[in-house]
GROMACS .gro file of C-alpha atoms in nm:
model
  316
    1MET     CA    1   8.652  10.332   9.566
    2ASN     CA    2   8.329  10.114   9.508
    3ARG     CA    3   8.293  10.245   9.172
    4ILE     CA    4   8.652  10.185   9.112
    5ILE     CA    5   8.607   9.823   9.220
    6ALA     CA    6   8.274   9.751   9.006
    7SER     CA    7   8.430   9.896   8.720
    8CYS     CA    8   8.726   9.642   8.713
    9ALA     CA    9   8.523   9.352   8.841
   10ARG     CA   10   8.390   9.176   8.530
   11ARG     CA   11   8.725   9.237   8.322
   12ARG     CA   12   8.928   9.095   8.601
   13SER     CA   13   8.730   8.758   8.638
   14LEU     CA   14   8.770   8.704   8.263
   15TYR     CA   15   9.151   8.781   8.291
   16VAL     CA   16   9.224   8.549   8.579
   17LEU     CA   17   8.989   8.261   8.433
   18GLN     CA   18   9.033   8.272   8.069
   19ARG     CA   19   9.242   8.000   7.913
   20ARG     CA   20   9.359   7.982   7.555
   21PHE     CA   21   9.338   7.638   7.372
   22ASN     CA   22   9.424   7.533   7.041
   23SER     CA   23   9.391   7.152   7.035
   24SER     CA   24   9.203   7.010   6.745
   25PHE     CA   25   8.893   6.811   6.774
   26GLN     CA   26   9.065   6.472   6.705
   27ALA     CA   27   9.344   6.558   6.985
   28ARG     CA   28   9.062   6.605   7.219
   29TYR     CA   29   8.821   6.323   7.143
   30GLY     CA   30   9.021   6.034   6.955
   31GLU     CA   31   9.185   5.887   7.263
   32LYS     CA   32   8.859   5.922   7.504
   33LEU     CA   33   8.639   5.787   7.227
   34LYS     CA   34   8.885   5.466   7.184
   35GLN     CA   35   8.875   5.454   7.588
   36LYS     CA   36   8.499   5.438   7.629
   37LEU     CA   37   8.473   5.215   7.346
   38ASN     CA   38   8.698   5.009   7.525
   39GLU     CA   39   8.500   5.011   7.848
   40LEU     CA   40   8.176   4.926   7.655
   41GLY     CA   41   8.345   4.618   7.499
   42VAL     CA   42   8.303   4.694   7.164
   43LYS     CA   43   8.573   4.710   6.883
   44ASP     CA   44   8.431   5.030   6.689
   45ILE     CA   45   8.135   5.299   6.677
   46GLU     CA   46   7.956   5.063   6.393
   47GLU     CA   47   7.939   4.768   6.627
   48PHE     CA   48   7.823   4.991   6.905
   49LYS     CA   49   7.552   5.122   6.664
   50THR     CA   50   7.470   4.777   6.612
   51LYS     CA   51   7.410   4.675   6.956
   52ILE     CA   52   7.182   4.993   6.988
   53SER     CA   53   6.976   4.894   6.709
   54ALA     CA   54   6.928   4.562   6.822
   55ASN     CA   55   6.830   4.650   7.146
   56LYS     CA   56   7.117   4.438   7.308
   57PRO     CA   57   7.237   4.575   7.633
   58VAL     CA   58   7.579   4.742   7.647
   59GLN     CA   59   7.781   4.635   7.957
   60THR     CA   60   7.897   4.917   8.139
   61PRO     CA   61   8.143   4.866   8.445
   62PRO     CA   62   7.998   4.814   8.771
   63LEU     CA   63   7.996   5.124   9.021
   64GLN     CA   64   8.138   5.049   9.331
   65ASN     CA   65   8.188   5.244   9.688
   66ALA     CA   66   8.428   5.446   9.523
   67PRO     CA   67   8.348   5.756   9.376
   68PRO     CA   68   8.368   5.806   8.975
   69MET     CA   69   8.630   6.072   8.992
   70LYS     CA   70   8.867   6.115   8.698
   71PRO     CA   71   9.265   6.145   8.775
   72ALA     CA   72   9.424   6.462   8.745
   73LYS     CA   73   9.517   6.598   8.385
   74SER     CA   74   9.798   6.815   8.269
   75LYS     CA   75   9.776   7.167   8.326
   76GLN     CA   76   9.666   7.273   7.956
   77GLY     CA   77   9.320   7.138   7.997
   78THR     CA   78   9.058   7.048   7.757
   79PRO     CA   79   8.873   7.314   7.515
   80ARG     CA   80   8.527   7.383   7.587
   81HIS     CA   81   8.254   7.456   7.300
   82ASP     CA   82   8.042   7.682   7.530
   83GLY     CA   83   8.277   7.960   7.570
   84SER     CA   84   8.343   7.903   7.947
   85PRO     CA   85   8.672   7.973   8.104
   86VAL     CA   86   8.582   7.728   8.389
   87LYS     CA   87   8.740   7.370   8.386
   88PRO     CA   88   8.431   7.164   8.306
   89LEU     CA   89   8.325   6.929   8.544
   90SER     CA   90   8.383   6.623   8.311
   91GLU     CA   91   8.765   6.657   8.394
   92ILE     CA   92   8.667   6.575   8.760
   93LEU     CA   93   8.403   6.332   8.746
   94ASP     CA   94   8.311   6.071   8.542
   95ILE     CA   95   7.964   6.220   8.444
   96THR     CA   96   7.815   5.951   8.188
   97ARG     CA   97   7.929   5.693   8.452
   98VAL     CA   98   7.696   5.875   8.698
   99MET     CA   99   7.411   5.905   8.494
  100GLN     CA  100   7.426   5.519   8.378
  101HIS     CA  101   7.344   5.419   8.732
  102PRO     CA  102   7.034   5.495   9.002
  103ILE     CA  103   7.247   5.741   9.217
  104THR     CA  104   7.060   5.995   9.417
  105GLY     CA  105   7.170   6.334   9.489
  106ALA     CA  106   7.270   6.249   9.813
  107ASP     CA  107   7.501   6.000   9.711
  108LEU     CA  108   7.655   6.206   9.466
  109GLY     CA  109   7.708   6.461   9.721
  110ALA     CA  110   7.866   6.214   9.962
  111TRP     CA  111   8.114   6.114   9.692
  112TRP     CA  112   8.212   6.451   9.617
  113THR     CA  113   8.260   6.597   9.958
  114GLY     CA  114   8.446   6.277  10.039
  115TYR     CA  115   8.664   6.289   9.746
  116HIS     CA  116   8.783   6.630   9.836
  117ALA     CA  117   8.789   6.591  10.196
  118ALA     CA  118   9.079   6.296  10.104
  119LYS     CA  119   9.236   6.547   9.879
  120ALA     CA  120   9.263   6.838  10.142
  121GLY     CA  121   9.395   6.564  10.392
  122GLN     CA  122   9.688   6.505  10.150
  123GLY     CA  123   9.782   6.889  10.144
  124LYS     CA  124   9.630   6.932   9.805
  125GLY     CA  125   9.441   7.312   9.890
  126TYR     CA  126   9.075   7.194   9.818
  127LEU     CA  127   8.726   7.242  10.000
  128SER     CA  128   8.377   7.118   9.886
  129ALA     CA  129   8.023   7.127   9.959
  130VAL     CA  130   7.668   7.057   9.822
  131ILE     CA  131   7.405   7.286   9.746
  132PRO     CA  132   7.030   7.259   9.690
  133ARG     CA  133   6.920   7.392   9.376
  134ALA     CA  134   6.663   7.611   9.586
  135THR     CA  135   6.947   7.779   9.757
  136TYR     CA  136   7.157   7.811   9.466
  137ASP     CA  137   6.877   8.001   9.309
  138THR     CA  138   6.902   8.238   9.581
  139PHE     CA  139   7.288   8.270   9.544
  140LEU     CA  140   7.249   8.334   9.153
  141SER     CA  141   6.931   8.584   9.237
  142THR     CA  142   7.159   8.794   9.497
  143SER     CA  143   7.508   8.792   9.293
  144LYS     CA  144   7.347   8.914   8.977
  145LYS     CA  145   7.218   9.235   9.198
  146HIS     CA  146   7.522   9.255   9.382
  147PRO     CA  147   7.834   9.095   9.220
  148THR     CA  148   8.107   9.221   9.461
  149PHE     CA  149   8.148   9.280   9.831
  150ILE     CA  150   8.392   9.301  10.096
  151LEU     CA  151   8.428   9.034  10.398
  152PRO     CA  152   8.622   9.057  10.690
  153LEU     CA  153   8.844   8.773  10.825
  154PRO     CA  154   8.935   8.810  11.171
  155ARG     CA  155   9.340   8.802  11.237
  156PRO     CA  156   9.367   8.728  11.619
  157GLU     CA  157   9.723   8.627  11.565
  158ALA     CA  158   9.787   9.014  11.551
  159GLN     CA  159   9.597   9.119  11.833
  160VAL     CA  160   9.699   9.380  12.061
  161GLU     CA  161   9.751   9.295  12.425
  162SER     CA  162   9.434   9.408  12.592
  163GLY     CA  163   9.213   9.300  12.900
  164PRO     CA  164   8.941   9.033  12.838
  165GLU     CA  165   8.696   9.297  12.806
  166GLU     CA  166   8.860   9.488  12.518
  167ARG     CA  167   8.974   9.211  12.331
  168ASN     CA  168   8.695   9.126  12.109
  169ALA     CA  169   8.661   9.500  12.012
  170GLN     CA  170   9.045   9.493  11.922
  171THR     CA  171   9.043   9.163  11.708
  172PRO     CA  172   9.221   9.297  11.397
  173HIS     CA  173   9.081   9.211  11.060
  174GLU     CA  174   9.212   9.174  10.697
  175PHE     CA  175   8.959   9.260  10.443
  176PHE     CA  176   8.866   9.056  10.122
  177PHE     CA  177   8.715   9.174   9.808
  178LEU     CA  178   8.504   8.897   9.653
  179GLU     CA  179   8.366   8.894   9.327
  180TRP     CA  180   8.099   8.666   9.123
  181ALA     CA  181   8.120   8.585   8.773
  182HIS     CA  182   7.852   8.419   8.559
  183HIS     CA  183   7.930   8.163   8.288
  184PRO     CA  184   7.718   7.965   8.062
  185ALA     CA  185   7.460   7.682   8.197
  186PRO     CA  186   7.596   7.350   8.100
  187PRO     CA  187   7.384   7.095   7.931
  188ILE     CA  188   7.182   6.805   8.109
  189PRO     CA  189   7.420   6.505   8.126
  190SER     CA  190   7.369   6.214   7.900
  191ALA     CA  191   7.434   5.846   7.998
  192ASP     CA  192   7.556   5.788   7.639
  193PRO     CA  193   7.907   5.821   7.600
  194ILE     CA  194   7.895   5.861   7.218
  195SER     CA  195   7.643   6.114   7.188
  196THR     CA  196   7.841   6.310   7.471
  197LEU     CA  197   8.152   6.287   7.257
  198PHE     CA  198   8.031   6.396   6.928
  199ASN     CA  199   7.775   6.658   7.055
  200PRO     CA  200   7.943   6.886   7.256
  201SER     CA  201   7.753   7.176   7.418
  202LYS     CA  202   7.722   7.507   7.208
  203LYS     CA  203   7.710   7.868   7.319
  204ASP     CA  204   7.357   7.888   7.186
  205GLU     CA  205   7.253   7.598   7.311
  206ILE     CA  206   6.965   7.669   7.586
  207SER     CA  207   7.026   7.461   7.887
  208PRO     CA  208   6.742   7.411   8.173
  209ASN     CA  209   7.044   7.409   8.434
  210PRO     CA  210   7.131   7.728   8.584
  211SER     CA  211   7.453   7.931   8.496
  212CYS     CA  212   7.769   7.800   8.641
  213THR     CA  213   7.932   8.086   8.861
  214THR     CA  214   8.278   8.140   9.013
  215VAL     CA  215   8.381   8.341   9.307
  216LEU     CA  216   8.694   8.497   9.386
  217PHE     CA  217   8.823   8.609   9.694
  218THR     CA  218   9.138   8.846   9.716
  219PRO     CA  219   9.288   9.076  10.019
  220LEU     CA  220   9.126   9.401   9.940
  221GLN     CA  221   9.460   9.590   9.979
  222GLU     CA  222   9.612   9.368   9.687
  223TYR     CA  223   9.308   9.439   9.483
  224LYS     CA  224   9.312   9.822   9.537
  225LEU     CA  225   9.698   9.785   9.411
  226ARG     CA  226   9.634   9.588   9.139
  227GLN     CA  227   9.258   9.577   9.079
  228GLU     CA  228   9.236   9.323   8.801
  229TYR     CA  229   9.576   9.196   8.789
  230ALA     CA  230   9.549   9.099   9.185
  231GLN     CA  231   9.606   8.752   9.265
  232PRO     CA  232   9.299   8.577   9.412
  233HIS     CA  233   9.356   8.347   9.758
  234LEU     CA  234   9.050   8.151   9.702
  235VAL     CA  235   8.825   8.027   9.400
  236LEU     CA  236   8.493   7.888   9.452
  237THR     CA  237   8.348   7.700   9.149
  238HIS     CA  238   7.981   7.613   9.144
  239TYR     CA  239   7.911   7.324   8.909
  240THR     CA  240   7.558   7.309   8.794
  241ASP     CA  241   7.557   7.006   8.563
  242PHE     CA  242   7.331   6.772   8.776
  243ALA     CA  243   7.089   7.075   8.881
  244SER     CA  244   6.827   6.930   8.676
  245THR     CA  245   6.904   6.589   8.691
  246HIS     CA  246   6.978   6.539   9.087
  247ASP     CA  247   6.865   6.899   9.244
  248VAL     CA  248   7.204   6.950   9.369
  249ILE     CA  249   7.505   7.191   9.275
  250LEU     CA  250   7.826   7.077   9.342
  251MET     CA  251   8.085   7.366   9.493
  252ARG     CA  252   8.472   7.315   9.445
  253GLY     CA  253   8.698   7.571   9.665
  254GLN     CA  254   9.064   7.612   9.529
  255LEU     CA  255   9.365   7.776   9.738
  256THR     CA  256   9.617   7.928   9.527
  257PRO     CA  257   9.957   7.804   9.618
  258SER     CA  258  10.237   8.023   9.719
  259MET     CA  259  10.475   8.126   9.470
  260ASN     CA  260  10.777   8.060   9.709
  261GLN     CA  261  10.690   7.741   9.870
  262PRO     CA  262  10.434   7.551   9.628
  263ASP     CA  263  10.317   7.318   9.906
  264ARG     CA  264  10.198   7.600  10.097
  265PHE     CA  265   9.899   7.836  10.000
  266LEU     CA  266   9.820   8.164   9.995
  267LEU     CA  267   9.544   8.111  10.259
  268SER     CA  268   9.478   7.871  10.520
  269PRO     CA  269   9.185   7.580  10.515
  270SER     CA  270   9.029   7.714  10.810
  271ASP     CA  271   9.007   8.094  10.647
  272ALA     CA  272   8.885   7.979  10.315
  273GLN     CA  273   8.595   7.808  10.537
  274LEU     CA  274   8.541   8.104  10.705
  275LEU     CA  275   8.522   8.335  10.385
  276ALA     CA  276   8.273   8.071  10.224
  277PHE     CA  277   8.057   8.098  10.550
  278GLY     CA  278   8.072   8.480  10.535
  279LEU     CA  279   7.938   8.441  10.180
  280GLN     CA  280   7.635   8.252  10.298
  281GLN     CA  281   7.567   8.495  10.570
  282PHE     CA  282   7.543   8.777  10.326
  283TYR     CA  283   7.392   8.613   9.996
  284LEU     CA  284   7.155   8.398  10.156
  285ALA     CA  285   7.038   8.647  10.435
  286ASP     CA  286   6.674   8.755  10.487
  287LYS     CA  287   6.566   9.079  10.275
  288ASP     CA  288   6.483   9.254  10.589
  289SER     CA  289   6.788   9.161  10.786
  290ASN     CA  290   7.095   9.364  10.869
  291ARG     CA  291   7.322   9.176  10.643
  292SER     CA  292   7.120   9.213  10.339
  293GLN     CA  293   7.084   9.577  10.400
  294LEU     CA  294   7.466   9.628  10.413
  295LEU     CA  295   7.496   9.443  10.109
  296ALA     CA  296   7.262   9.668   9.918
  297LYS     CA  297   7.443   9.981  10.053
  298PHE     CA  298   7.768   9.875   9.947
  299HIS     CA  299   7.651   9.904   9.602
  300GLU     CA  300   7.340  10.147   9.601
  301LYS     CA  301   7.459  10.398   9.900
  302PRO     CA  302   7.809  10.361   9.934
  303GLY     CA  303   7.854  10.663  10.166
  304GLU     CA  304   7.654  10.504  10.421
  305PHE     CA  305   7.833  10.178  10.446
  306SER     CA  306   7.974  10.127  10.768
  307TRP     CA  307   8.279   9.903  10.799
  308GLU     CA  308   8.205   9.876  11.169
  309GLU     CA  309   7.867   9.741  11.119
  310LEU     CA  310   8.023   9.488  10.858
  311ILE     CA  311   8.266   9.335  11.132
  312LEU     CA  312   7.976   9.331  11.371
  313ALA     CA  313   7.726   9.161  11.128
  314SER     CA  314   8.022   8.922  11.026
  315GLN     CA  315   8.062   8.785  11.361
  316LEU     CA  316   7.945   8.393  11.426
   0.00000   0.00000   0.00000
């Protein structure tokens, strides 16, 4: 089974995440450029260049306590020039505005988590976290060696009646298949809105930032039946745009809405948090720990992999 899972993982990640775009350059940047020029108080690009050459400061809007988040856009999305299927961070956060002010990684992290906590409170199906770059480097290294794994999720609501001494042993679990996908590293963000608009990142451009990653979580039974066509219940995206400048990675989790009830999700927020924590348990584990050995066995010695040991190692 492990071999079947591994053979389908890369194809499925692209299938689930890839979007097709047909917008022209003008359609993408025309309105955005006009908006930026208005914010900077200049009529056109020539006036902007004149101010820069004369060393005259260009006024930027004051950064207040509210995070510089962008309003939701249409589902069509915006085309990327680096080949990544991941929604760019620039569609969520005003990166240029952040770079125009002396903002620390702690400030950025507080905005990020506060914004998504408010969204989650409105029933939007988000979770978030801020990861230090050193921690993310460990994630990155381990995920390249072991891009797939299984996590058990306790389902106490399905528990069979039993005595207190047997309750823990008989707690049912639902297994989730997780798979990592690695995407091109984003360029270093710029404080210059004009250069950002007219110099988009390219596929062959080398960036000092680490690669962006996504992690898909799908019920194992559904994945075994549909493989790359299975619907993930949770997708974690790690944005590395500020890794080199602020030493932080911004994580965003999105729950998949139910087809029959769009205001509900296939996974509860608490279960999503448990899966995100389980990811840390195994992919940040010490090399000699039991969790690290289970992760290695899943790929290298599948015949020795023990589901019972996995459940025990996953307990908090």
